[in-house]
């Protein structure tokens, strides 16, 4: 019941934030304006990644409500304009055009395919863009000058996973990478294979796409068995990963699963149930169960709003801090007396130094530079024990 109240609260917050968009205007970007600061949000609430996308969006909107209640950014409210694009690139492009007309000062995006599809327009329009995608393609300011990644790339997460596997195996082993059949899914696959070669890891490496929409992964697992794989790295969201874990257990398979960011979460653990026990996660965002100092504000906010913090998964935490990082860049720009232009916000994010997340993201801080928009390379490693992500190693780097 508490979880349901939280979802209703988040929906109400979204609706109220949408209403504020009518109050904006051309003066919102001025340094001396007192109007709300408009930020566009491209969210997947109902598409292929909606299981984690909804929780992420709730985290962003909760952060906005929390910050606005505390005076906003330099006394100005954040106007988060959030809309569902159902994981469809054309809808993301349409929302982007709408937000550009609404004169937003920045955008919070979501998927790899749509983020990469928009990056040329984002660069031309000089619009700072943080998304849920951690594609390595987005980290180079020469190619993606207005994209910023708050966590390690999928490729860095893959490198951490492969290093851990090599150490855990203690000798020759084999890995099957099972991935979402999309730019998000394939993003780290080639880099993982290259890492095995570059580091001389004694790992046989194969990859397979996970069929979309299926709830039976027996066919994929037969390919894993045929390849002799002892470990399975999953680059997908929680629901299909949980189905695969249950199928693996039902078949008596003994491969160890290593989930990357978007399936290494509580939803995977609870959905897979006993089949999740003992499997691993390379997760750069610390879940609330890890009780990092940076979780205190989130926990307090949820409790004040009558919500059990255990109802807010790691994707909620990720959304909260994605908005926090953007808000800190905007605050730095206003404190410098600059108008909220994209160029000024970009310069703030590149030059303001480390943003402290209290141990929540990577090694605890996010820092960009003019040379790299990769906020951190560090991830945490967890084992699922009794349905909870239990920390095995903090701040692991490739």
XYZ file of C-alpha atoms in Angstrom:
398
model
C 0.000 0.000 0.000
C 2.817 2.379 0.823
C 4.399 1.668 -2.564
C 1.079 2.445 -4.266
C 0.806 5.745 -2.412
C 4.311 6.613 -3.561
C 3.442 5.909 -7.196
C 0.330 8.075 -6.913
C 2.386 10.805 -5.273
C 4.978 10.653 -8.044
C 2.254 10.857 -10.699
C 0.725 13.863 -8.970
C 4.132 15.508 -8.756
C 4.629 14.904 -12.487
C 1.262 16.455 -13.279
C 1.940 19.510 -11.131
C 5.352 19.980 -12.679
C 3.782 19.792 -16.138
C 1.353 22.579 -15.234
C 4.258 24.802 -14.331
C 5.429 24.708 -17.954
C 2.729 27.233 -18.794
C 4.392 29.676 -16.412
C 7.724 29.676 -18.256
C 8.788 32.153 -20.840
C 11.714 33.593 -22.702
C 13.040 35.167 -19.507
C 13.510 31.859 -17.678
C 17.142 31.511 -18.742
C 18.186 34.949 -17.524
C 20.549 34.986 -14.542
C 18.389 37.527 -12.700
C 15.055 35.859 -13.492
C 12.832 34.479 -10.741
C 10.860 32.232 -13.089
C 10.944 28.417 -12.824
C 13.877 26.708 -14.532
C 12.501 24.420 -17.282
C 14.100 20.987 -17.782
C 12.685 18.524 -20.319
C 12.414 14.848 -19.353
C 12.218 12.048 -21.950
C 11.006 9.029 -19.952
C 10.230 5.394 -20.704
C 7.185 4.577 -18.596
C 5.479 2.052 -20.848
C 8.031 0.741 -23.342
C 10.572 -2.075 -23.451
C 12.578 -0.700 -20.521
C 9.657 0.701 -18.546
C 10.277 -1.668 -15.624
C 13.331 0.368 -14.609
C 12.461 3.539 -16.543
C 9.400 4.278 -14.397
C 11.395 3.972 -11.185
C 14.144 6.198 -12.623
C 11.598 8.855 -13.615
C 10.015 8.733 -10.151
C 13.460 9.359 -8.659
C 14.026 12.424 -10.836
C 10.618 13.915 -10.018
C 11.073 13.165 -6.320
C 14.390 15.023 -6.359
C 12.704 18.011 -8.035
C 9.940 18.037 -5.404
C 12.552 17.748 -2.627
C 14.754 20.515 -4.003
C 11.826 22.839 -4.708
C 10.586 22.370 -1.138
C 14.060 23.414 0.004
C 14.102 26.616 -2.034
C 14.869 25.229 -5.475
C 18.036 26.344 -7.257
C 19.141 29.719 -5.946
C 15.556 30.463 -4.915
C 14.042 29.366 -8.234
C 11.818 26.330 -8.685
C 12.728 23.564 -11.113
C 10.031 22.993 -13.734
C 10.490 19.358 -14.812
C 8.372 18.637 -17.903
C 8.149 14.835 -17.999
C 6.606 12.789 -20.827
C 6.589 9.106 -21.787
C 8.185 8.188 -25.139
C 7.595 4.421 -24.735
C 11.173 3.625 -25.828
C 10.423 4.722 -29.403
C 13.086 6.886 -31.047
C 10.645 8.912 -33.226
C 8.668 9.832 -30.102
C 11.884 10.884 -28.345
C 12.735 13.106 -31.308
C 9.253 14.653 -31.214
C 9.543 15.344 -27.477
C 12.965 16.903 -28.048
C 11.496 19.293 -30.632
C 8.690 20.166 -28.230
C 11.110 20.860 -25.384
C 13.258 23.003 -27.652
C 10.168 25.104 -28.408
C 9.452 25.252 -24.670
C 12.920 26.797 -24.262
C 14.149 24.292 -21.708
C 17.676 24.914 -20.445
C 18.612 21.204 -20.281
C 17.209 17.727 -20.959
C 17.116 14.481 -19.015
C 16.942 11.651 -21.538
C 16.791 7.890 -21.297
C 17.792 5.241 -23.846
C 20.981 4.642 -25.796
C 19.338 4.552 -29.234
C 17.463 7.828 -28.766
C 20.321 9.561 -26.932
C 22.738 8.688 -29.739
C 20.157 9.663 -32.378
C 19.725 13.082 -30.756
C 23.344 13.906 -29.928
C 24.077 15.820 -33.166
C 20.998 17.991 -32.651
C 21.870 18.387 -28.982
C 25.334 19.594 -29.974
C 23.996 21.994 -32.614
C 21.354 23.354 -30.224
C 23.878 23.554 -27.349
C 21.517 21.829 -24.933
C 23.079 19.975 -21.948
C 21.832 16.388 -21.912
C 22.100 13.761 -19.171
C 20.445 10.424 -19.827
C 20.052 6.914 -18.498
C 22.380 5.705 -21.251
C 26.008 5.012 -20.432
C 27.171 4.314 -23.974
C 30.904 4.863 -24.405
C 30.096 6.683 -27.655
C 28.778 9.626 -25.616
C 31.864 10.402 -23.520
C 34.051 12.261 -26.044
C 33.375 16.028 -25.980
C 34.657 16.286 -29.539
C 31.849 14.009 -30.727
C 29.202 14.655 -28.051
C 29.959 18.088 -26.556
C 26.682 18.417 -24.632
C 26.189 14.839 -23.402
C 27.259 14.010 -19.841
C 27.406 10.553 -18.203
C 27.024 10.469 -14.416
C 28.205 6.855 -14.089
C 30.709 4.479 -15.724
C 30.026 3.521 -19.309
C 28.527 0.127 -20.068
C 31.939 -0.745 -21.487
C 33.672 0.187 -18.212
C 31.116 -1.916 -16.343
C 31.839 -4.817 -18.715
C 35.582 -4.436 -18.109
C 35.012 -4.554 -14.343
C 32.816 -7.642 -14.769
C 35.420 -9.443 -16.890
C 38.211 -8.601 -14.430
C 36.101 -9.998 -11.588
C 35.276 -13.143 -13.581
C 38.946 -13.753 -14.405
C 39.839 -13.463 -10.718
C 36.880 -15.537 -9.525
C 37.594 -18.329 -12.017
C 41.258 -18.474 -11.101
C 42.121 -20.004 -14.477
C 40.775 -20.539 -18.007
C 37.050 -19.889 -18.237
C 34.347 -18.904 -20.701
C 31.768 -16.126 -20.727
C 28.515 -15.702 -22.636
C 27.281 -12.119 -22.914
C 23.490 -12.038 -23.270
C 22.207 -8.662 -24.350
C 19.142 -6.660 -25.276
C 18.842 -6.541 -29.077
C 19.307 -2.765 -29.378
C 22.070 -0.125 -29.299
C 21.798 -0.242 -25.487
C 22.338 -3.991 -25.488
C 25.184 -4.126 -27.973
C 26.992 -1.048 -26.619
C 29.599 -2.889 -24.479
C 29.812 -6.180 -26.384
C 32.655 -5.326 -28.768
C 34.573 -3.432 -26.096
C 34.333 -6.450 -23.804
C 35.822 -8.727 -26.436
C 38.598 -6.190 -27.063
C 39.299 -6.009 -23.309
C 39.825 -9.773 -23.098
C 42.442 -9.498 -25.855
C 44.098 -6.319 -24.539
C 44.469 -7.646 -20.997
C 45.349 -11.180 -22.024
C 42.491 -12.593 -19.957
C 42.146 -16.367 -20.224
C 38.497 -16.108 -21.200
C 36.569 -17.524 -24.152
C 34.028 -14.834 -25.027
C 30.791 -15.208 -27.002
C 27.649 -13.086 -27.215
C 23.982 -13.695 -27.997
C 20.994 -11.385 -28.366
C 18.076 -12.028 -26.003
C 14.832 -12.253 -28.015
C 12.535 -9.356 -27.164
C 9.210 -10.113 -25.522
C 9.959 -13.748 -24.693
C 9.471 -15.336 -21.287
C 11.293 -18.536 -22.216
C 15.058 -18.437 -22.608
C 15.637 -22.177 -22.967
C 16.896 -21.680 -26.509
C 19.415 -19.020 -25.511
C 20.587 -21.136 -22.575
C 21.144 -24.098 -24.876
C 23.501 -21.881 -26.878
C 25.258 -20.913 -23.651
C 25.675 -24.599 -22.773
C 26.913 -25.414 -26.264
C 29.592 -22.728 -25.915
C 30.671 -24.223 -22.586
C 30.165 -20.909 -20.806
C 30.686 -20.873 -17.048
C 29.590 -17.246 -16.558
C 26.743 -15.220 -18.082
C 27.027 -11.431 -18.274
C 23.640 -9.789 -18.868
C 23.283 -6.383 -20.516
C 19.516 -5.988 -20.296
C 16.846 -4.750 -17.908
C 15.580 -6.616 -14.866
C 12.468 -8.444 -16.098
C 14.024 -10.531 -18.896
C 17.109 -11.115 -16.754
C 14.903 -12.524 -13.981
C 13.103 -14.803 -16.465
C 16.471 -16.078 -17.657
C 17.666 -16.704 -14.097
C 14.519 -18.736 -13.345
C 14.946 -20.729 -16.560
C 18.588 -21.365 -15.693
C 17.617 -22.667 -12.249
C 14.816 -24.821 -13.688
C 17.264 -26.465 -16.092
C 19.768 -27.085 -13.321
C 22.355 -24.810 -14.917
C 25.299 -23.838 -12.753
C 26.521 -20.768 -14.636
C 26.986 -17.659 -12.529
C 25.131 -14.574 -13.740
C 26.765 -11.150 -13.611
C 24.238 -8.358 -14.227
C 25.351 -4.932 -15.397
C 23.682 -1.653 -14.352
C 20.079 -2.031 -15.534
C 19.464 -5.600 -14.335
C 21.709 -5.483 -11.263
C 18.928 -4.271 -8.993
C 16.235 -5.204 -6.490
C 13.689 -5.897 -9.225
C 15.911 -8.651 -10.602
C 16.387 -10.093 -7.105
C 12.695 -10.073 -6.178
C 11.406 -11.188 -9.585
C 13.857 -14.078 -9.845
C 13.369 -15.032 -6.182
C 15.494 -17.969 -5.070
C 16.900 -18.215 -8.613
C 18.736 -14.914 -8.044
C 20.628 -16.110 -4.975
C 24.410 -16.102 -5.354
C 24.418 -14.230 -8.640
C 26.392 -11.001 -9.027
C 25.876 -7.409 -10.119
C 28.280 -4.759 -11.372
C 26.251 -1.756 -10.275
C 27.706 1.791 -10.201
C 24.792 3.187 -8.163
C 24.604 2.086 -4.544
C 21.131 0.824 -3.552
C 19.483 2.214 -0.415
C 20.266 -1.064 1.340
C 23.976 -0.110 1.160
C 23.244 2.824 3.509
C 25.725 5.314 2.046
C 25.811 8.866 3.451
C 24.284 10.165 0.203
C 21.172 8.072 0.797
C 20.132 10.040 3.885
C 18.199 12.762 2.021
C 16.403 10.196 -0.131
C 15.388 8.094 2.854
C 14.201 11.161 4.767
C 12.178 12.382 1.780
C 10.465 9.032 1.301
C 9.656 8.623 4.984
C 8.293 12.175 5.197
C 5.992 11.329 2.288
C 4.741 8.112 3.908
C 6.727 5.754 1.693
C 8.759 2.774 2.816
C 12.268 3.387 1.392
C 12.472 -0.298 0.460
C 9.858 0.455 -2.239
C 12.368 2.712 -4.016
C 14.824 0.656 -6.033
C 18.319 1.504 -7.190
C 16.850 2.975 -10.409
C 14.994 5.531 -8.244
C 18.317 6.442 -6.604
C 19.920 6.763 -10.040
C 17.176 9.094 -11.268
C 17.468 11.205 -8.106
C 21.206 11.709 -8.593
C 20.957 12.275 -12.360
C 18.750 15.266 -11.597
C 20.999 16.299 -8.699
C 24.070 16.459 -10.929
C 22.212 18.563 -13.492
C 20.844 20.851 -10.772
C 24.331 21.373 -9.335
C 25.609 22.406 -12.764
C 22.755 24.893 -13.104
C 23.344 26.218 -9.582
C 27.039 26.755 -10.332
C 26.096 28.702 -13.466
C 23.713 31.004 -11.591
C 26.174 31.520 -8.744
C 28.695 32.705 -11.342
C 26.147 35.310 -12.482
C 25.765 33.681 -15.896
C 22.568 33.300 -17.886
C 21.333 29.713 -18.184
C 22.583 29.135 -21.701
C 23.636 25.661 -22.745
C 27.212 26.811 -23.242
C 27.361 28.293 -19.738
C 25.903 25.168 -18.091
C 28.313 22.979 -20.062
C 31.253 25.098 -18.896
C 30.048 24.812 -15.296
C 29.780 21.029 -15.472
C 33.251 20.807 -17.039
C 34.963 23.183 -14.622
C 33.154 23.059 -11.261
C 35.140 20.105 -9.937
C 33.874 17.031 -8.163
C 30.208 16.729 -7.230
C 29.963 14.796 -3.966
C 27.328 12.055 -3.967
C 28.067 10.691 -0.510
C 29.285 7.348 -1.809
C 26.255 6.734 -4.035
C 27.754 7.059 -7.524
C 30.942 5.250 -8.497
C 33.669 6.026 -5.985
C 31.488 8.726 -4.405
C 32.092 11.689 -6.703
C 31.167 12.700 -10.238
C 33.588 14.959 -12.089
C 33.638 16.085 -15.708
C 36.281 17.974 -17.633
C 36.674 19.649 -21.012
C 38.476 16.474 -22.125
C 36.011 13.867 -20.851
C 32.313 13.742 -20.038
C 32.708 10.394 -18.299
C 31.794 11.299 -14.709
C 33.466 8.257 -13.126
C 34.913 4.876 -14.093
C 34.190 3.148 -10.769
C 31.462 0.584 -10.065
C 30.484 -1.452 -7.026
C 30.233 -5.239 -7.105
C 27.370 -6.960 -5.285
C 26.254 -10.499 -4.564
C 22.566 -11.232 -4.128
C 22.041 -12.714 -0.672
C 18.595 -13.298 0.816
C 17.111 -11.131 -1.920
C 19.353 -8.137 -1.128
C 22.315 -6.673 -3.004
C 25.221 -7.283 -0.617
C 28.364 -5.260 -1.344
C 31.428 -7.337 -2.219
C 33.704 -4.565 -3.475
C 33.302 -0.784 -3.601
C 34.784 1.467 -6.265
C 36.105 -1.237 -8.604
C 37.725 0.187 -11.728
C 38.803 -1.432 -15.029
